[in-house]
PDB file of N, CA and C in Angstrom:
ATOM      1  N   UNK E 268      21.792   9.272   1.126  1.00 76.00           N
ATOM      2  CA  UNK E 268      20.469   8.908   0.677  1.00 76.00           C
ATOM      3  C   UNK E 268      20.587   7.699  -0.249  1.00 76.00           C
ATOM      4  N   UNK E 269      19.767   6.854  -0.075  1.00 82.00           N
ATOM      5  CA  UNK E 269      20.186   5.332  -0.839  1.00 82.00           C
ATOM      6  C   UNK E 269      18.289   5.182  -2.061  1.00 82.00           C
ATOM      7  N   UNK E 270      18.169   5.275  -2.882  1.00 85.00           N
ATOM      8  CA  UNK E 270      17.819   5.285  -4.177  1.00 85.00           C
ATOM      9  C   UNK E 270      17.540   3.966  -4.118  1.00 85.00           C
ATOM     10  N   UNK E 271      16.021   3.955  -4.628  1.00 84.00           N
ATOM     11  CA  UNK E 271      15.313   2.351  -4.255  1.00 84.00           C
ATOM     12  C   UNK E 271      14.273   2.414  -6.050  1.00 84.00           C
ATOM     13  N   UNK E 272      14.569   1.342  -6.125  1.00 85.00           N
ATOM     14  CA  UNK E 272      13.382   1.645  -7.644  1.00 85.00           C
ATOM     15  C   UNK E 272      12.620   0.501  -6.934  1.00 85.00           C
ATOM     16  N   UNK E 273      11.210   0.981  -7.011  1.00 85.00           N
ATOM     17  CA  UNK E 273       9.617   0.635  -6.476  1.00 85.00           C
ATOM     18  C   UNK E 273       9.618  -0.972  -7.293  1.00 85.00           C
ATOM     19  N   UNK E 274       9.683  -1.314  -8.650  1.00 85.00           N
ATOM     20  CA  UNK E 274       9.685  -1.957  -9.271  1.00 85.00           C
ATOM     21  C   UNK E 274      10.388  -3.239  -8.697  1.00 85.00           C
ATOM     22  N   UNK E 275      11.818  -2.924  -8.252  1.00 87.00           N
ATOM     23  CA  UNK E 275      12.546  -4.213  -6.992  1.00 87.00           C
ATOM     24  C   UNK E 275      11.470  -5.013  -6.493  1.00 87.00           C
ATOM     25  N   UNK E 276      10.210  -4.291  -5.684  1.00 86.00           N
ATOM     26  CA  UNK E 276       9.757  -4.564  -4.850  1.00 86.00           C
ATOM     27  C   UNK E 276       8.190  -4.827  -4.903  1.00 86.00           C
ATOM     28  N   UNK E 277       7.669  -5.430  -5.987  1.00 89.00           N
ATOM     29  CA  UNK E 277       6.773  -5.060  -6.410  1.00 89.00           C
ATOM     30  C   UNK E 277       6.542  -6.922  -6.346  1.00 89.00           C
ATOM     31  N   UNK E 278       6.865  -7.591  -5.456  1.00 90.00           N
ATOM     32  CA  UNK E 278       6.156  -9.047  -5.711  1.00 90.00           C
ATOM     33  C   UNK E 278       5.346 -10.149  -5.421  1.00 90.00           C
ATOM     34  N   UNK E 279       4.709 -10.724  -5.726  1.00 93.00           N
ATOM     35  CA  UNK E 279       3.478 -10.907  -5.796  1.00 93.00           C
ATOM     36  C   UNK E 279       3.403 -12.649  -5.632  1.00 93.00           C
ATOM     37  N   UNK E 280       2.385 -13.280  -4.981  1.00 94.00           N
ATOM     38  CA  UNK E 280       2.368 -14.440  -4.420  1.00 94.00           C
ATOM     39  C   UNK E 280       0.932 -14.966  -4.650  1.00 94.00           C
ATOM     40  N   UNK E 281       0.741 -16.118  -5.396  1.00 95.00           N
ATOM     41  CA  UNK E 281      -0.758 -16.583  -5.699  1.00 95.00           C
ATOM     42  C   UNK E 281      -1.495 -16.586  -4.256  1.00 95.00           C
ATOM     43  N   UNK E 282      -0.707 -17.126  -3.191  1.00 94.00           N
ATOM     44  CA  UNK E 282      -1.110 -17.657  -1.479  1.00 94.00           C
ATOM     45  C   UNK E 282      -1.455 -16.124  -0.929  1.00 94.00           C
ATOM     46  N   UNK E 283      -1.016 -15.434  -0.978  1.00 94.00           N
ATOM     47  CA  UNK E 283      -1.368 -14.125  -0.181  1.00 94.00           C
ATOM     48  C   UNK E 283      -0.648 -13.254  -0.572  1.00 94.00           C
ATOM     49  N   UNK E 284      -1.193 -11.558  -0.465  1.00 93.00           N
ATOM     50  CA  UNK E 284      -0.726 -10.163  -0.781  1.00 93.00           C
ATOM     51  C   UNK E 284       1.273 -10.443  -0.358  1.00 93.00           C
ATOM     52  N   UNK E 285       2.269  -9.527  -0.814  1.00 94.00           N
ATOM     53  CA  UNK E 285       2.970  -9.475   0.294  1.00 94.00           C
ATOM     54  C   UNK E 285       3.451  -8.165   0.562  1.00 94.00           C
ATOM     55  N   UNK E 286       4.253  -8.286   1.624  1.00 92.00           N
ATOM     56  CA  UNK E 286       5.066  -6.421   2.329  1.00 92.00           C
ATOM     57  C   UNK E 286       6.224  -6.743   2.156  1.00 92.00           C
ATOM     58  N   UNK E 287       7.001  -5.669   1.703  1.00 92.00           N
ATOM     59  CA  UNK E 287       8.567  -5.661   1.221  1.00 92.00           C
ATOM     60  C   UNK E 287       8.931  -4.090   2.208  1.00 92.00           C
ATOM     61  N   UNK E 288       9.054  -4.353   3.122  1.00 90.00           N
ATOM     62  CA  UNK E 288       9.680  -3.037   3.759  1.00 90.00           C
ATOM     63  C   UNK E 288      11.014  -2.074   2.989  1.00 90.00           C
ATOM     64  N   UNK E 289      10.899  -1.180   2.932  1.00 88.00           N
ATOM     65  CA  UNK E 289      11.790  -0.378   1.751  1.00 88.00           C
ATOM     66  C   UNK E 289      12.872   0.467   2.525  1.00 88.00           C
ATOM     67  N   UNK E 290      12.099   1.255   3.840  1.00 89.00           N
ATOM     68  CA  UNK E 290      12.993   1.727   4.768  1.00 89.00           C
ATOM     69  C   UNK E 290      12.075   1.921   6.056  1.00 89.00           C
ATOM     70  N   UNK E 291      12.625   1.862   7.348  1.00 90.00           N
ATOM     71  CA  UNK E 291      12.422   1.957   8.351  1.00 90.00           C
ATOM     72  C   UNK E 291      13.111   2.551   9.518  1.00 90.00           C
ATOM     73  N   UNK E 292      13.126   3.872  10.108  1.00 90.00           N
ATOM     74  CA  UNK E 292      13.839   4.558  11.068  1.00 90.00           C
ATOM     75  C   UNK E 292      13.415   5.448  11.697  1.00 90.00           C
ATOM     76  N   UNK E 293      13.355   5.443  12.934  1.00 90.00           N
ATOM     77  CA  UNK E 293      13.187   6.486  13.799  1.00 90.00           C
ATOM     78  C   UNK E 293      11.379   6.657  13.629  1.00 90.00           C
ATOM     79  N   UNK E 294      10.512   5.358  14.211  1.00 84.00           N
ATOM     80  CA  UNK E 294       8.882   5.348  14.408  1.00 84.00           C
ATOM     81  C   UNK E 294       8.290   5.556  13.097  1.00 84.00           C
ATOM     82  N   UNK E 295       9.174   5.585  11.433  1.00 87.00           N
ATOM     83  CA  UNK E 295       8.659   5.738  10.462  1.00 87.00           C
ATOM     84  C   UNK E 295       9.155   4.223   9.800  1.00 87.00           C
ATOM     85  N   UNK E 296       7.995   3.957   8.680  1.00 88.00           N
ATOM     86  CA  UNK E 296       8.150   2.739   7.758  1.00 88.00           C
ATOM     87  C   UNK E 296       7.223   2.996   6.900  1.00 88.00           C
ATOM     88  N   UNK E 297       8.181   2.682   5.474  1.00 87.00           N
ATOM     89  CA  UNK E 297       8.120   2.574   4.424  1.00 87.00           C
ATOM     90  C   UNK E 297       7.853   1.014   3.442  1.00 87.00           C
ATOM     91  N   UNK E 298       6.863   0.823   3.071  1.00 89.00           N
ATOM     92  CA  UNK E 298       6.933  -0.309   2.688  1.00 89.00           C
ATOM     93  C   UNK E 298       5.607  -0.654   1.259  1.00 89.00           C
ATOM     94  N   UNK E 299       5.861  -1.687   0.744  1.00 90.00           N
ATOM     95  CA  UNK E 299       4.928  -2.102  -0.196  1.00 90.00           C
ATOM     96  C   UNK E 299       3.845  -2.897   0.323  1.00 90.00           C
ATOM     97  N   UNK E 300       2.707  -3.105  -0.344  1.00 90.00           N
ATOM     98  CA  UNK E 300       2.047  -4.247   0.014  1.00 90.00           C
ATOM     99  C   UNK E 300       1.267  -4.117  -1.427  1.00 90.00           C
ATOM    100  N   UNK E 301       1.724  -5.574  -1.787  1.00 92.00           N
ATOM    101  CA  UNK E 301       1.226  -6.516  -3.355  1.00 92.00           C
ATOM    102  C   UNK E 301       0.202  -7.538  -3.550  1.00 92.00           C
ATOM    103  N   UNK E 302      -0.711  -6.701  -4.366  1.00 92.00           N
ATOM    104  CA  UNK E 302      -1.698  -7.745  -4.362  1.00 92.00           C
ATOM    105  C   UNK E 302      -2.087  -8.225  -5.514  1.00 92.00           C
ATOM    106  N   UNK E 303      -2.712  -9.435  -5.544  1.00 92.00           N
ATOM    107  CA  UNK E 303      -3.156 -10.114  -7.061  1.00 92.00           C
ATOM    108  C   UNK E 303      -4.887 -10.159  -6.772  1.00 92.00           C
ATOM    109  N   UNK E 304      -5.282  -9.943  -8.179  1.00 91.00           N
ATOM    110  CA  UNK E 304      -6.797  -9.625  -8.338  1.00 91.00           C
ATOM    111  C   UNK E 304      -7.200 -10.931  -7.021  1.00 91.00           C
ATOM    112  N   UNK E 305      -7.853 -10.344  -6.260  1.00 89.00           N
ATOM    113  CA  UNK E 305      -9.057 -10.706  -5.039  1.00 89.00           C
ATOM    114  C   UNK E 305      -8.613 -11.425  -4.108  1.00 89.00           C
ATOM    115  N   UNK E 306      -7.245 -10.797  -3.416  1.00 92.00           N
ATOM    116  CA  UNK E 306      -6.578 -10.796  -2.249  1.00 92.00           C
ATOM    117  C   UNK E 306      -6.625  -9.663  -1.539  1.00 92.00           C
ATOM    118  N   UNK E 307      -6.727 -10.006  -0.443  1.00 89.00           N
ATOM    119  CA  UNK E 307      -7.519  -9.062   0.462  1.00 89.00           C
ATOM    120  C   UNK E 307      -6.729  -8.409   2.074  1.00 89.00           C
ATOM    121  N   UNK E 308      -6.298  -7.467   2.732  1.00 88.00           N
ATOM    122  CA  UNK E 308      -6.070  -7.024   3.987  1.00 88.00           C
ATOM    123  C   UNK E 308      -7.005  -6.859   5.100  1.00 88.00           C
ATOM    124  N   UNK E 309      -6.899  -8.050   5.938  1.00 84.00           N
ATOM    125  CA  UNK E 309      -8.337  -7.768   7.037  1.00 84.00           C
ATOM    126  C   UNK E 309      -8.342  -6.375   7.677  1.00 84.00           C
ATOM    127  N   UNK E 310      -9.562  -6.276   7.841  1.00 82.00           N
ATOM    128  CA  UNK E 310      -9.832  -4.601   8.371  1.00 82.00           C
ATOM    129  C   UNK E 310      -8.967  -4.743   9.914  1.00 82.00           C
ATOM    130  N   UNK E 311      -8.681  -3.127   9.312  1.00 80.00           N
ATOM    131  CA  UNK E 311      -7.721  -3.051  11.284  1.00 80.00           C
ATOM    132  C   UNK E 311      -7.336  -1.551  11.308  1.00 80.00           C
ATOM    133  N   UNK E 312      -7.060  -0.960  12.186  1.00 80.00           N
ATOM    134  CA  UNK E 312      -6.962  -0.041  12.488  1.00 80.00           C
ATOM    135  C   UNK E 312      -5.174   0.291  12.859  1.00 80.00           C
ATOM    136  N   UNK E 313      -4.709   1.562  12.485  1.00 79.00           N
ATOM    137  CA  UNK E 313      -3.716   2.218  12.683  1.00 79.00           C
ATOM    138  C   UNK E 313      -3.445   3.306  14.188  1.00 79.00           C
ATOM    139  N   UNK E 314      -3.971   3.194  15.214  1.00 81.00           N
ATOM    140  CA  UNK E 314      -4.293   4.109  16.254  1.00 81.00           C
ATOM    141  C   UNK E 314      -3.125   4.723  16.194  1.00 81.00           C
ATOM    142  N   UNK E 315      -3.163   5.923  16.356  1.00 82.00           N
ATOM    143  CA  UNK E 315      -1.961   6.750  16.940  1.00 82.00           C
ATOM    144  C   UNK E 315      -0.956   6.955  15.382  1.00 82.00           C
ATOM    145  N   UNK E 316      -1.355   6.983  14.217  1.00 81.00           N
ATOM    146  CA  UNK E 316      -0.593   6.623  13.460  1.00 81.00           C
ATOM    147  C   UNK E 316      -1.546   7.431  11.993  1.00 81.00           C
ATOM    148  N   UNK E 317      -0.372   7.909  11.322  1.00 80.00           N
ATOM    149  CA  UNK E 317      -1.023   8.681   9.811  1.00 80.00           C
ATOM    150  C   UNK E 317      -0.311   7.601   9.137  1.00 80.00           C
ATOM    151  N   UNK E 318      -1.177   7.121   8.326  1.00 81.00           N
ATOM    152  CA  UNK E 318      -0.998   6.506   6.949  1.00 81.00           C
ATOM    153  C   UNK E 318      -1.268   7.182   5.604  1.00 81.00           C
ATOM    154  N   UNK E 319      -0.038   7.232   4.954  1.00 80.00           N
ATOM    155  CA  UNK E 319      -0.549   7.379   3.370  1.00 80.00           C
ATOM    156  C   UNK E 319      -0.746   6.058   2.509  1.00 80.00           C
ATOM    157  N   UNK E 320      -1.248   6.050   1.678  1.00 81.00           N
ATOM    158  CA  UNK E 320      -1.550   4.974   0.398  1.00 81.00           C
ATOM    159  C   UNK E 320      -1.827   5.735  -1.198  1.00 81.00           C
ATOM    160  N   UNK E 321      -0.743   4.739  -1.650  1.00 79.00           N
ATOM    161  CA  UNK E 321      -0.321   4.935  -3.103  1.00 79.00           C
ATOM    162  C   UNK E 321      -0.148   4.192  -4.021  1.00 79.00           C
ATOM    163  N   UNK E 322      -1.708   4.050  -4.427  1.00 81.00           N
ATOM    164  CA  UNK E 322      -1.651   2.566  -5.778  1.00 81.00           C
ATOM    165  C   UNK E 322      -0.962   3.252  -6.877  1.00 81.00           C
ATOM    166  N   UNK E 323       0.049   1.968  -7.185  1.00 82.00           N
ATOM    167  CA  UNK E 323       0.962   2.614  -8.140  1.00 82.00           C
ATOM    168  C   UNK E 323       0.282   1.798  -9.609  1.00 82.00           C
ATOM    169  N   UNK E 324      -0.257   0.445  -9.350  1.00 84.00           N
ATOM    170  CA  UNK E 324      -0.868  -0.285 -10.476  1.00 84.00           C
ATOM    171  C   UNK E 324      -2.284  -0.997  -9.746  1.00 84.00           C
ATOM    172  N   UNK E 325      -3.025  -1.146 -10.733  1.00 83.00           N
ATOM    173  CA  UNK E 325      -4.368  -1.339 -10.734  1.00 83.00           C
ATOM    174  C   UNK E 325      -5.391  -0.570  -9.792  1.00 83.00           C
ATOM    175  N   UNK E 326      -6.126  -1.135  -8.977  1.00 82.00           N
ATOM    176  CA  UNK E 326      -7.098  -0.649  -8.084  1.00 82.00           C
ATOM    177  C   UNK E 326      -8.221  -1.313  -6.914  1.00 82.00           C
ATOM    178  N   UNK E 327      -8.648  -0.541  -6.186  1.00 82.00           N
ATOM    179  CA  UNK E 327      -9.461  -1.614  -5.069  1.00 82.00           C
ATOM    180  C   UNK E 327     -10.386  -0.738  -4.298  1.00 82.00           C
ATOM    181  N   UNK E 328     -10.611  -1.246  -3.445  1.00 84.00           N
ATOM    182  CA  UNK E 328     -11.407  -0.919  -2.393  1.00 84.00           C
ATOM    183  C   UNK E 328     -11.069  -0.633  -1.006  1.00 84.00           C
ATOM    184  N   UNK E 329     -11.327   0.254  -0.346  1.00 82.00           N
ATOM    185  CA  UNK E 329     -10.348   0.361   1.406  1.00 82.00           C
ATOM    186  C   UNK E 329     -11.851   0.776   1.777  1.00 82.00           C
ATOM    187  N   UNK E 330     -11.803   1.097   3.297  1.00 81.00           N
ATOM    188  CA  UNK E 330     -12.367   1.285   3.969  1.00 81.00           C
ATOM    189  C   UNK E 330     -11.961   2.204   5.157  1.00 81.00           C
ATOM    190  N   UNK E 331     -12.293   3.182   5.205  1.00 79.00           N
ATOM    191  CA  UNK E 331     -11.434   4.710   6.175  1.00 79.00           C
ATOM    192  C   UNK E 331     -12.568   5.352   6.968  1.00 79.00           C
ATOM    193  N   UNK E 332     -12.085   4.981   8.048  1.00 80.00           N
ATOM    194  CA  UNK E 332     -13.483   5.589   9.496  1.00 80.00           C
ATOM    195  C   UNK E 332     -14.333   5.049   8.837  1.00 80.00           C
ATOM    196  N   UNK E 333     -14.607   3.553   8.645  1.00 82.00           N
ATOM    197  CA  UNK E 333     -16.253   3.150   8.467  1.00 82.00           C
ATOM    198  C   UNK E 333     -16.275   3.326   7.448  1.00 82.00           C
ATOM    199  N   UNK E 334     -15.916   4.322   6.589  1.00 84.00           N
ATOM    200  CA  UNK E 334     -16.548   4.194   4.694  1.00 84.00           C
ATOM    201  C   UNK E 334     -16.036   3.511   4.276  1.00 84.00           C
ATOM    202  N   UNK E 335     -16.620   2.868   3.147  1.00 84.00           N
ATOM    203  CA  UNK E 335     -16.033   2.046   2.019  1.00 84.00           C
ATOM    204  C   UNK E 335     -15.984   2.955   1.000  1.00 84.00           C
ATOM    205  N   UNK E 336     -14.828   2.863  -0.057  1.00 80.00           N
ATOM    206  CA  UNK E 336     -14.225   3.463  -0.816  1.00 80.00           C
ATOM    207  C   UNK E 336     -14.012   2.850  -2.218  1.00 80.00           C
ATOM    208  N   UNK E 337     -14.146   3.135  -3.161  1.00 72.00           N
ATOM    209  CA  UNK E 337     -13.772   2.088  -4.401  1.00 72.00           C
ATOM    210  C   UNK E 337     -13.019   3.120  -5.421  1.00 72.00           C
ATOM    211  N   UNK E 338     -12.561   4.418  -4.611  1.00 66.00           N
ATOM    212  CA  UNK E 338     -11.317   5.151  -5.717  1.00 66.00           C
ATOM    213  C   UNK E 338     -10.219   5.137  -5.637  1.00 66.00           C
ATOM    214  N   UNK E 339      -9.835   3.803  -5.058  1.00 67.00           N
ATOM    215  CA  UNK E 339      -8.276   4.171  -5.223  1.00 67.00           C
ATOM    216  C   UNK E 339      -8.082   3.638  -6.388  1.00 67.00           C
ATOM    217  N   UNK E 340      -7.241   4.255  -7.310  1.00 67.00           N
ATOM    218  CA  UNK E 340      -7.103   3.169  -8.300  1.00 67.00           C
ATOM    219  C   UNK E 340      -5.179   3.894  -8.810  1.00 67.00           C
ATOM    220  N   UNK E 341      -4.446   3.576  -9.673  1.00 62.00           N
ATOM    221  CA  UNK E 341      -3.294   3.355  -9.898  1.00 62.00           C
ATOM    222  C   UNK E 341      -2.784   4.990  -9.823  1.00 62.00           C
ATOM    223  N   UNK E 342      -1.772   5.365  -9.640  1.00 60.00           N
ATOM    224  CA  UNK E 342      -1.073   7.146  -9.224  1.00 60.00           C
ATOM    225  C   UNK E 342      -1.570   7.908 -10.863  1.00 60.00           C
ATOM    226  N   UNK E 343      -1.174   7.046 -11.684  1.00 58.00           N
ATOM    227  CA  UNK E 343      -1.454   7.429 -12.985  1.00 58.00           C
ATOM    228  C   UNK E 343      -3.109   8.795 -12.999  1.00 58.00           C
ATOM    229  N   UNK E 344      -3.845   8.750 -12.454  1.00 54.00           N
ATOM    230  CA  UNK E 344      -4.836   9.157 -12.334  1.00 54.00           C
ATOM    231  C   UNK E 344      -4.567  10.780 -11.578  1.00 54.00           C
ATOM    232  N   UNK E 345      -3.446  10.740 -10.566  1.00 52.00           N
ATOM    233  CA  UNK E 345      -2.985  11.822 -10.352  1.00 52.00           C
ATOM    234  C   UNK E 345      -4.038  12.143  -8.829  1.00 52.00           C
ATOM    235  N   UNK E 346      -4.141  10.993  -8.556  1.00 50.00           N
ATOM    236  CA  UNK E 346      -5.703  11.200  -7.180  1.00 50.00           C
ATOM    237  C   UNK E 346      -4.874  10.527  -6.115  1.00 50.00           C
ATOM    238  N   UNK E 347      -5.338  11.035  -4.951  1.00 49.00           N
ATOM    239  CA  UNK E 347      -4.823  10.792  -3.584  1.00 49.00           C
ATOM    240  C   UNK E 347      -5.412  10.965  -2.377  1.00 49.00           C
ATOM    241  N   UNK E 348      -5.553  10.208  -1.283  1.00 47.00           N
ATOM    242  CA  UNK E 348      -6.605  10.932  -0.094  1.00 47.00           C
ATOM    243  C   UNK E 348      -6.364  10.974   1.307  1.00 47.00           C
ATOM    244  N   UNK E 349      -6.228  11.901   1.556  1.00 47.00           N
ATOM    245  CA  UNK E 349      -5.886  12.831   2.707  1.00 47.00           C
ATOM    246  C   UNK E 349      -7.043  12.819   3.751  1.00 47.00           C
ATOM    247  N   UNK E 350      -6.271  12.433   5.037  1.00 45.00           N
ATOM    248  CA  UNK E 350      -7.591  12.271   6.426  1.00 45.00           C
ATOM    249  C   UNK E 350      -7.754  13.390   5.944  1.00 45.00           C
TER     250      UNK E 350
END
């Protein structure tokens, strides 16, 4: 088992969000995606596929089956959301 501190990977680009893949094997991936206040992920869909999401700092807005959402906000809060 190889031990990753989140913090490594946590970096951030004035031009756009970015993804730091952390681990990837066997149809699973693990990865970051970093954003700076009012950078944005175009809407898209995951078919065939469970996603979790875990703001570790600050907060935003998603959009899940059509709703818009404005609780995600940092783990600190102890909140999480489950299809």
């Amino acid at each position: 088992m190889e031990i990753k501190r989140l913090e490594a990977h946590q970096l951030f680009q004035e031009e756009r969000f970015t993804k730091k893949v952390l681990f990837q094997a066997d149809g699973t991936i693990i990865f970051t995606l970093n954003f700076m206040p009012g950078q944005q992920l175009p809407v898209h869909r995951h078919s065939g596929s469970q996603v979790y999401v875990l703001v570790v700092q600050g907060g935003g807005m998603m959009i899940v089956d059509g709703v818009e959402t404005d609780d995600y906000t940092d783990s600190k809060t102890n909140n999480f959301a489950v299809p």
